[in-house]
PDB file of C-alpha atoms in Angstrom:
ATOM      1  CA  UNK A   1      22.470  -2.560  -1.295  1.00 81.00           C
ATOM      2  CA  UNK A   2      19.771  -0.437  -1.259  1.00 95.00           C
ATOM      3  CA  UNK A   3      17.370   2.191   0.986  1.00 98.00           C
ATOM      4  CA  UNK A   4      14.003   1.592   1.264  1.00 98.00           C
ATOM      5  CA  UNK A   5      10.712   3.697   2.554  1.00 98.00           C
ATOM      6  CA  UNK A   6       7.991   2.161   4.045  1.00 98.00           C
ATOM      7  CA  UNK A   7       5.028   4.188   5.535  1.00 98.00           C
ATOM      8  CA  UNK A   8       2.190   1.742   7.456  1.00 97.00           C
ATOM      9  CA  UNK A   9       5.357  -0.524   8.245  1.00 97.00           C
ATOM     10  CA  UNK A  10       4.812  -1.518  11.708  1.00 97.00           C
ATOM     11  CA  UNK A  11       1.960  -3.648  11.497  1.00 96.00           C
ATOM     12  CA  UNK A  12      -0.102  -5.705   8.726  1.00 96.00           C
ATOM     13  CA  UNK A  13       1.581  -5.976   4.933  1.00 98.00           C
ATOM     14  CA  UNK A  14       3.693  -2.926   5.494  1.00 98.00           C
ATOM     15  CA  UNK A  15       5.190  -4.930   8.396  1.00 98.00           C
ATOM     16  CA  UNK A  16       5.559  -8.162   6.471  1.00 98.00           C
ATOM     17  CA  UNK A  17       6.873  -5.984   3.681  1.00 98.00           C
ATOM     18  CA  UNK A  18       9.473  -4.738   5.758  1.00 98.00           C
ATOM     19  CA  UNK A  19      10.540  -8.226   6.900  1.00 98.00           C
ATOM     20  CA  UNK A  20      11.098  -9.457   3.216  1.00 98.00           C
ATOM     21  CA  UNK A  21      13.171  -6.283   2.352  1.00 98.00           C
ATOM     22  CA  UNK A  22      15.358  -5.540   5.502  1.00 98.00           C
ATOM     23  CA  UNK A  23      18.358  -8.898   5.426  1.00 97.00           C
ATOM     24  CA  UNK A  24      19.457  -7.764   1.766  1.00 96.00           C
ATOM     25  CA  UNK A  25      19.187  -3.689   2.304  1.00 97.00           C
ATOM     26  CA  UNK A  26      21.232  -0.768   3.954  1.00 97.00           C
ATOM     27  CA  UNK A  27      18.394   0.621   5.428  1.00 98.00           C
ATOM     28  CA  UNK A  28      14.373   0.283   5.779  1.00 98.00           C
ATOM     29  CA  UNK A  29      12.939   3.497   7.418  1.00 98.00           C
ATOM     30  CA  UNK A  30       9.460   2.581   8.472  1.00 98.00           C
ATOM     31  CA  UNK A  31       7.293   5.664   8.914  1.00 98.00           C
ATOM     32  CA  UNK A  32       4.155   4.867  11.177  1.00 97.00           C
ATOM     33  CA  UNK A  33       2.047   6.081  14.657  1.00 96.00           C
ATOM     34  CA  UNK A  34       3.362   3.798  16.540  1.00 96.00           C
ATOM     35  CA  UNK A  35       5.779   0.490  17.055  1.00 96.00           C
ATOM     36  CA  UNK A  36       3.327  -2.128  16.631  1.00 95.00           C
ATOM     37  CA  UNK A  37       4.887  -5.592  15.902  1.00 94.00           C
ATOM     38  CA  UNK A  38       7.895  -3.522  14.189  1.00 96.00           C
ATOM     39  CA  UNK A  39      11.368  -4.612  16.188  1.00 94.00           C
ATOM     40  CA  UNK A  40      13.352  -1.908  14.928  1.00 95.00           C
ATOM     41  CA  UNK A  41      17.353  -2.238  15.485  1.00 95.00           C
ATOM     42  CA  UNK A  42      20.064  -2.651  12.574  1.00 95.00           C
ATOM     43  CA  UNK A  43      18.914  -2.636   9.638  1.00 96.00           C
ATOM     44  CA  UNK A  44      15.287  -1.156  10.410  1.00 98.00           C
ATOM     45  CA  UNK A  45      14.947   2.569  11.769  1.00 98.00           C
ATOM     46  CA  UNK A  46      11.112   3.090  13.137  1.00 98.00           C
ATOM     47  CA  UNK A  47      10.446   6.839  12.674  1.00 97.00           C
ATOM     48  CA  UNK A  48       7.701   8.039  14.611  1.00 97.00           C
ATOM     49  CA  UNK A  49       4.714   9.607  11.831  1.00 96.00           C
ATOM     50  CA  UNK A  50       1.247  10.473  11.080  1.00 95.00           C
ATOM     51  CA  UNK A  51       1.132  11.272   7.593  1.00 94.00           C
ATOM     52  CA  UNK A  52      -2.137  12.932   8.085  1.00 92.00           C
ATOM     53  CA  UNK A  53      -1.073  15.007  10.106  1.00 92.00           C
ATOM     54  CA  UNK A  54       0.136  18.525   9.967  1.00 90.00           C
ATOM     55  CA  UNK A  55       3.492  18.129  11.488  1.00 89.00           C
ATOM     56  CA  UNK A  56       6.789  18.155   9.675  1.00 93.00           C
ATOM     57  CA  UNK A  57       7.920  14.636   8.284  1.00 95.00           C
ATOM     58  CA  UNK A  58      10.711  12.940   9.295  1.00 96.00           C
ATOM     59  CA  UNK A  59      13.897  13.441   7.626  1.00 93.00           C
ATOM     60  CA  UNK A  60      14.930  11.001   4.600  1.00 95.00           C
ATOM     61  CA  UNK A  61      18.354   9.321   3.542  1.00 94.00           C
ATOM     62  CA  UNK A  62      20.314  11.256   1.044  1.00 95.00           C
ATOM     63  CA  UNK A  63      18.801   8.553  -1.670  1.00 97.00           C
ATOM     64  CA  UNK A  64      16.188   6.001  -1.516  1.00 98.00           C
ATOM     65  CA  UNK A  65      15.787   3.006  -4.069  1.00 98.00           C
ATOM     66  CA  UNK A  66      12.350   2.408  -3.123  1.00 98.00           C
ATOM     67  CA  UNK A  67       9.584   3.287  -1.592  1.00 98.00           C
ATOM     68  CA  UNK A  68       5.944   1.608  -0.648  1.00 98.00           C
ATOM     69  CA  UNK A  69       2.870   3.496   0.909  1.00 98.00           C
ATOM     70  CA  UNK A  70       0.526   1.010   2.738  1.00 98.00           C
ATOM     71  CA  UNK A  71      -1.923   2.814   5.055  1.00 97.00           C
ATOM     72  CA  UNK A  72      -4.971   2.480   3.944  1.00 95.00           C
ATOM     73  CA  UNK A  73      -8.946   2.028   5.235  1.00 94.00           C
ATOM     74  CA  UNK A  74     -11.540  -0.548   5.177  1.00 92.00           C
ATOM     75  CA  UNK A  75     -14.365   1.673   5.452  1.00 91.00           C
ATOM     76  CA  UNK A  76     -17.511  -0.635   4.412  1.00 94.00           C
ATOM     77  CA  UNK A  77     -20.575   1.047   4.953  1.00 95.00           C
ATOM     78  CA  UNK A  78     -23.998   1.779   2.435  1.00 98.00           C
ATOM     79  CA  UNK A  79     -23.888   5.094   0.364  1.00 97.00           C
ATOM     80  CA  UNK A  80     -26.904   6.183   2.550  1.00 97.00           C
ATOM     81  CA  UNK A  81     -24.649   5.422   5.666  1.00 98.00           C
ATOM     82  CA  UNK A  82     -21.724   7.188   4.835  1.00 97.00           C
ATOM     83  CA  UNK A  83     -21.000  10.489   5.868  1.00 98.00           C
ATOM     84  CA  UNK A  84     -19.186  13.350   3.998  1.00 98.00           C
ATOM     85  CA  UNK A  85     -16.622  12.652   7.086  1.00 98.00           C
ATOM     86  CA  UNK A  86     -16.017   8.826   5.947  1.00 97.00           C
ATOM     87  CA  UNK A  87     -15.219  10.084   2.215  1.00 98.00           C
ATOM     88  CA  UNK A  88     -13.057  12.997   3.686  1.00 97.00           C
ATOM     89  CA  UNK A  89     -11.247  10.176   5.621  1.00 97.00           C
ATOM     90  CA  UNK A  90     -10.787   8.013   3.265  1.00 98.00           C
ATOM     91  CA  UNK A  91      -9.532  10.836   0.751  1.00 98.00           C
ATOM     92  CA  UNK A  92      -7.321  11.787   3.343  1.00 97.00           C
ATOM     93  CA  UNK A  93      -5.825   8.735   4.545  1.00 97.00           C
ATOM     94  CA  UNK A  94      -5.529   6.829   1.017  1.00 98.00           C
ATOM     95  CA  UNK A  95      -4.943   9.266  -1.201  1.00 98.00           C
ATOM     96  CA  UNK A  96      -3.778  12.731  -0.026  1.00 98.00           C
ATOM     97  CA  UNK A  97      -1.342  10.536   2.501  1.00 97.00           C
ATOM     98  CA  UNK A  98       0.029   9.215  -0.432  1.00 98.00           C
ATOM     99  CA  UNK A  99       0.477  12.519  -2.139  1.00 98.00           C
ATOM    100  CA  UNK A 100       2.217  13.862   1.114  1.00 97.00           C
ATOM    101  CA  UNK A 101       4.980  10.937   1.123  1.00 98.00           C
ATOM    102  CA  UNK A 102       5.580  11.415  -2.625  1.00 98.00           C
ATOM    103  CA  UNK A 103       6.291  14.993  -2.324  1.00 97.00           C
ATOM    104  CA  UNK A 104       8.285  13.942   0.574  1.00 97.00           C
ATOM    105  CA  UNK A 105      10.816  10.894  -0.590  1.00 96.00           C
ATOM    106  CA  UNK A 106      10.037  11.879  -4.792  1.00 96.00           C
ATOM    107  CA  UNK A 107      13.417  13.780  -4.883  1.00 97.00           C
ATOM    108  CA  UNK A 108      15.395  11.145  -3.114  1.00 97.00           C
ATOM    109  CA  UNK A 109      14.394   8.231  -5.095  1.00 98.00           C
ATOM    110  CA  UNK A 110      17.374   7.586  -7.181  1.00 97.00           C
ATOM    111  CA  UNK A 111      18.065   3.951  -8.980  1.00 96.00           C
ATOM    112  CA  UNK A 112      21.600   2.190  -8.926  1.00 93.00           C
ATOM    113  CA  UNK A 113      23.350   0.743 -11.491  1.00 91.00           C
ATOM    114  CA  UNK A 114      21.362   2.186 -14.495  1.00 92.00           C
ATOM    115  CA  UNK A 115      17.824   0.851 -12.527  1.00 96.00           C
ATOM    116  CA  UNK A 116      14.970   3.203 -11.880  1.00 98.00           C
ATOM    117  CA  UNK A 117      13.996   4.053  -8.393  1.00 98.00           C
ATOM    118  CA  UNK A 118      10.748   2.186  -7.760  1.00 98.00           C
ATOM    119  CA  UNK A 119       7.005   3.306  -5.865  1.00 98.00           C
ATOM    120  CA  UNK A 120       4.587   1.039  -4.469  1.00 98.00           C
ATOM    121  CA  UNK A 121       1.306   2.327  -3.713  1.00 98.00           C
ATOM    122  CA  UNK A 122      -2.222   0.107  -2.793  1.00 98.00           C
ATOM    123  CA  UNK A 123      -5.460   0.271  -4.507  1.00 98.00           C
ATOM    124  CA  UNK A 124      -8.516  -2.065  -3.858  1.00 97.00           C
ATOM    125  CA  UNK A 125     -10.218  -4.780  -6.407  1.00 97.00           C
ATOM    126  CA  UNK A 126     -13.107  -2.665  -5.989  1.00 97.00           C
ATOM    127  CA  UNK A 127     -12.285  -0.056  -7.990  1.00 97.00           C
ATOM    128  CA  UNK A 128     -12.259  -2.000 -11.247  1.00 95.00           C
ATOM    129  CA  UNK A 129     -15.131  -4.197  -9.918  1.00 93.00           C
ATOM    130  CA  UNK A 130     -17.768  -1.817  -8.494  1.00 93.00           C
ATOM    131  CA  UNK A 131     -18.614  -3.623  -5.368  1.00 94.00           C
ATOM    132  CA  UNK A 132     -21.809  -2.709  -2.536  1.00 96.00           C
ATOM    133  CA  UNK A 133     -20.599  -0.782   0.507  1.00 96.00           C
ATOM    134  CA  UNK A 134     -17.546   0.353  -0.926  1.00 97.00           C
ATOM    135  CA  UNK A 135     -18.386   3.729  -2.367  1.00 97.00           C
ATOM    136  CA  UNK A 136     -15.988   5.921  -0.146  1.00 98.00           C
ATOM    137  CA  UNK A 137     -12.850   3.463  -0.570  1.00 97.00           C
ATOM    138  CA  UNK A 138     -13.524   2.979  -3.812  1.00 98.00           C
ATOM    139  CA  UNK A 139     -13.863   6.376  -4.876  1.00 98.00           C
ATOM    140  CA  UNK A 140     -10.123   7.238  -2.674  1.00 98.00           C
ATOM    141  CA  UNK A 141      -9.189   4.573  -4.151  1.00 98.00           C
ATOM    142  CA  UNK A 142      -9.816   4.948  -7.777  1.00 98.00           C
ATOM    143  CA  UNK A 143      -8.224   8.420  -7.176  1.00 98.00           C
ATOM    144  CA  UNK A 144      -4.787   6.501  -6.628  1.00 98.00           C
ATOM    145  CA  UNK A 145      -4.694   4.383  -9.803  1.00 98.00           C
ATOM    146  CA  UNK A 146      -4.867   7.615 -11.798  1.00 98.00           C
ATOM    147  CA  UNK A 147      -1.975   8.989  -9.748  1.00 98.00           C
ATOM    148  CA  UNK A 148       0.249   6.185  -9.993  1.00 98.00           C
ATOM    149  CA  UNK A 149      -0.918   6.577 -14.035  1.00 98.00           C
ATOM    150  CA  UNK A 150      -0.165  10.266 -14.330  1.00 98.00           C
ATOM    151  CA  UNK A 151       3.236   9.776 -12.226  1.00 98.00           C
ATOM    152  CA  UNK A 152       4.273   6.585 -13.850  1.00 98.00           C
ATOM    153  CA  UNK A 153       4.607   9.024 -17.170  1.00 98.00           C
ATOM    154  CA  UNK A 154       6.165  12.054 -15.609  1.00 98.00           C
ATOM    155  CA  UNK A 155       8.997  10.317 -14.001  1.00 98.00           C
ATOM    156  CA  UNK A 156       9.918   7.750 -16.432  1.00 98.00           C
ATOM    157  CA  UNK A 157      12.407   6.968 -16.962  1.00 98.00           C
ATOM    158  CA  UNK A 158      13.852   7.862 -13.681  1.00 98.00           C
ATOM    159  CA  UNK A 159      11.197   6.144 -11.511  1.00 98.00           C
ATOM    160  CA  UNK A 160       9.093   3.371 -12.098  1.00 98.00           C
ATOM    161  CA  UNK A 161       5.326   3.994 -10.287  1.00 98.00           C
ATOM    162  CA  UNK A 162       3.105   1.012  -9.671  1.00 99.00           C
ATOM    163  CA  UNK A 163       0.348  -0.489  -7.503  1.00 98.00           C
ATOM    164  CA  UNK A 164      -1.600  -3.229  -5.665  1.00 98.00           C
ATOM    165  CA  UNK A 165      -5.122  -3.470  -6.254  1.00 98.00           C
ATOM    166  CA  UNK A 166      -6.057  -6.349  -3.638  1.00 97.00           C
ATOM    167  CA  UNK A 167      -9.038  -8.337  -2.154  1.00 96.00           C
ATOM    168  CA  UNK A 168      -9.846  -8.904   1.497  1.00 94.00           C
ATOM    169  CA  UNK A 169      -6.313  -9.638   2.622  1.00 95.00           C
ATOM    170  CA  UNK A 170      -5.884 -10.936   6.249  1.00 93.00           C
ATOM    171  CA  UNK A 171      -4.758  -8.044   8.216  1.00 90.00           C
ATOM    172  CA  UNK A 172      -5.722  -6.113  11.640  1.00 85.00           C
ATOM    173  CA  UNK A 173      -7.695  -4.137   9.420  1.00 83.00           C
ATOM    174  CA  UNK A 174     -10.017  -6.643   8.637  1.00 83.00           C
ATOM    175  CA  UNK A 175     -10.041  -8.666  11.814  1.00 81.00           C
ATOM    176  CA  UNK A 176     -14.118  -7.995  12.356  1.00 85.00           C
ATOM    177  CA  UNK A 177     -14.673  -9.638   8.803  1.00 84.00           C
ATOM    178  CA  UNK A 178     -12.673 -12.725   9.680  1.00 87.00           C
ATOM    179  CA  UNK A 179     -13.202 -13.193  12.905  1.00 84.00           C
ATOM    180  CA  UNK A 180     -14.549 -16.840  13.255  1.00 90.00           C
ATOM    181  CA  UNK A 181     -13.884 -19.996  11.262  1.00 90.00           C
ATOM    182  CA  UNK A 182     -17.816 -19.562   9.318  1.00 91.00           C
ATOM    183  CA  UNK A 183     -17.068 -16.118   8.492  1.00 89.00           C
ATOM    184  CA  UNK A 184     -13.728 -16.916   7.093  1.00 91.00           C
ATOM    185  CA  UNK A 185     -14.759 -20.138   5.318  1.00 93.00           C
ATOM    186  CA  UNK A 186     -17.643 -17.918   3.653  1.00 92.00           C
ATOM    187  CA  UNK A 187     -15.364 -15.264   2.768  1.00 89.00           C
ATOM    188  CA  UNK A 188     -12.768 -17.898   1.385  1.00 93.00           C
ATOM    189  CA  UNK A 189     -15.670 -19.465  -1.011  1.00 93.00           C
ATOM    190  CA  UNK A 190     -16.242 -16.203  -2.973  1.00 92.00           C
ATOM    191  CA  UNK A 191     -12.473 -16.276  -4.255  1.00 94.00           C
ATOM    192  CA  UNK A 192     -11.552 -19.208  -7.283  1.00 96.00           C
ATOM    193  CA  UNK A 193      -9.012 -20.098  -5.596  1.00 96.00           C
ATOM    194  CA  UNK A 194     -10.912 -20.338  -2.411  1.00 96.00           C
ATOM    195  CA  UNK A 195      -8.709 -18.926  -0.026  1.00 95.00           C
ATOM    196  CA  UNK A 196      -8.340 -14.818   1.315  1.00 95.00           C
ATOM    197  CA  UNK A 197      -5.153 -13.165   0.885  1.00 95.00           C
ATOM    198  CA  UNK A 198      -2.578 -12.860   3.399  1.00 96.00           C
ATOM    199  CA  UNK A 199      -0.295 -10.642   4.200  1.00 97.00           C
ATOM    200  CA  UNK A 200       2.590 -12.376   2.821  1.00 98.00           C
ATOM    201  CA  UNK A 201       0.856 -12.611  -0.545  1.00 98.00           C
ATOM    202  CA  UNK A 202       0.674  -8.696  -0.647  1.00 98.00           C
ATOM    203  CA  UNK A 203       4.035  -8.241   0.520  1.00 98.00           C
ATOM    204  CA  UNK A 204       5.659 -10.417  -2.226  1.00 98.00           C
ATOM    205  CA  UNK A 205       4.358  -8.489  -4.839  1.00 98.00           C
ATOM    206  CA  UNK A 206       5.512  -5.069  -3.451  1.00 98.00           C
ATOM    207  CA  UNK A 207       9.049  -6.274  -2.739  1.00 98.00           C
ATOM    208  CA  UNK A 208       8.672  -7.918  -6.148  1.00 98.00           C
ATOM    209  CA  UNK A 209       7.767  -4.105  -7.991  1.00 98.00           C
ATOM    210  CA  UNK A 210      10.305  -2.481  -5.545  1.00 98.00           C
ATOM    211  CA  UNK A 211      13.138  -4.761  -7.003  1.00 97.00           C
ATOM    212  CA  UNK A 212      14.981  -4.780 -10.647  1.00 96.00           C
ATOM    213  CA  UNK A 213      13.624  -7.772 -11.408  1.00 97.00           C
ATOM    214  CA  UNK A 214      10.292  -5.979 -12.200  1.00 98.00           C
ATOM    215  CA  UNK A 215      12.555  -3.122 -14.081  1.00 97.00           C
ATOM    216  CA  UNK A 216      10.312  -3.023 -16.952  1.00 98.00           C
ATOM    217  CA  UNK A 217       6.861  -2.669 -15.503  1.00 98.00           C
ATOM    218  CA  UNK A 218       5.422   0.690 -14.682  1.00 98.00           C
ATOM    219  CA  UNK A 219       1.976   2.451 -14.413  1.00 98.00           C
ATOM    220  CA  UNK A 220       0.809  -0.883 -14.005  1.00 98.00           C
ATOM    221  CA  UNK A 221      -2.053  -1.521 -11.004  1.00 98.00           C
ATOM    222  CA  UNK A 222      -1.891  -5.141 -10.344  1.00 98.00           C
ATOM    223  CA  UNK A 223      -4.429  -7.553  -9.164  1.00 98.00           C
ATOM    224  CA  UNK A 224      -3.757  -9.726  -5.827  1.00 98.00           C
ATOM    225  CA  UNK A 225      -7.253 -10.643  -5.973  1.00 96.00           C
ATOM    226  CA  UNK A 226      -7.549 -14.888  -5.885  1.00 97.00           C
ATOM    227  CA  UNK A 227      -8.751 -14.959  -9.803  1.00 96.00           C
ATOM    228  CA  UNK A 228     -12.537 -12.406  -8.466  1.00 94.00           C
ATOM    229  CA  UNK A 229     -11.659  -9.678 -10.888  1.00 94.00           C
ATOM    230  CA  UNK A 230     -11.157 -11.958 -13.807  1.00 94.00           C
ATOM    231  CA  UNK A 231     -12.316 -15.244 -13.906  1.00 94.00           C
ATOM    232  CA  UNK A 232     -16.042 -16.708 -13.601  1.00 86.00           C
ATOM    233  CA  UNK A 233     -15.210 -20.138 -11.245  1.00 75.00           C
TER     234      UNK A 233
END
């Protein structure tokens, strides 16, 4: 059995995340601001954490077997409205967040059984698709797929380094964008397979690239997208 690391696990995918891994691990420590809809207790330790922050991180397990960072921002504004603030945000929360819980659990994260350890990170569709109104995520963003590149090469074979590149998933984060039946049945149309993500699409995937099955996959950013980045419907 195995100890995971979840940062943004108390509400959204990092919270659904935490659901899928928690019956078949030692221990999920779930690193976020607040509860949220987190029920910590047995299996599930909620440590109180803002990654931004300057404060001193909680302390870790004496190994970890995987390890998923979900904060991240919806930011979707026109270059012309965006402020160097928004980009410093973004930077911060996306991809210097990241960096911070790397540094943190990277010398814990130990594989059993001849595995590799395993890190989950999130990216966005736009990166690869160069969307309107996305210029500050995007550009945080595209700063994380060429971390989880550069990693993915230093620390094989010892840990595998991966991410999510998503669409609109349903989350609180996106609550504005969804927020009556037109605006989700417009949103729904753009996608092939006419439908937004969900939470428990996300999740799937990460527990999938946290687990052996997915032993031989690294470096890898991975669109959960509906078929928008490749197909033509």
């Amino acid at each position: 059995m195995s100890n995971y690391l979840v940062a943004g696990g108390s509400r959204g995918i990092g919270l659904e995340l935490v659901g899928l891994l928690a019956p078949s691990a030692s221990q999920v420590d779930v690193w976020s601001r607040s509860v949220d809809g987190l029920e910590p207790g047995g299996r599930v330790r909620h440590l109180v954490c803002d990654i931004t922050a300057p404060d001193p991180l909680p302390e870790l397990p004496e190994s970890i077997q995987g390890a998923a960072y979900c904060p991240g921002t919806v930011n979707l504004k026109s270059f012309r409205a965006l402020s160097e603030d928004d980009f410093r945000r973004d930077w911060e929360i996306n991809l210097l967040g990241a960096v911070r819980f790397l540094k943190a659990c990277g010398p814990k994260l130990k594989g059993e059984d001849g595995d590799p350890a395993s890190v989950v990170l999130f990216s966005t569709v736009a990166v690869g698709q160069g969307m309107p109104m996305h210029a500050s995520v995007a550009a945080a963003k595209g700063a994380v797929e060429g971390l989880v590149r550069s990693l993915a090469a230093e620390w094989a074979p010892r840990i595998r380094v991966n991410a999510i590149a998503p669409a609109l998933v349903d989350t609180p984060l996106v609550d504005r964008m969804l927020s009556t039946p037109e605006k989700r049945e417009a949103m729904a149309a753009r996608y092939p397979l006419k439908r937004v993500g969900t939470a428990a699409d996300a999740a799937a995937l990460a527990r999938f690239l946290l687990s052996p099955e997915s032993g031989w996959i690294t470096g890898q950013v991975l669109g959960l997208d509906g078929g928008m980045s490749t197909l033509r419907a």
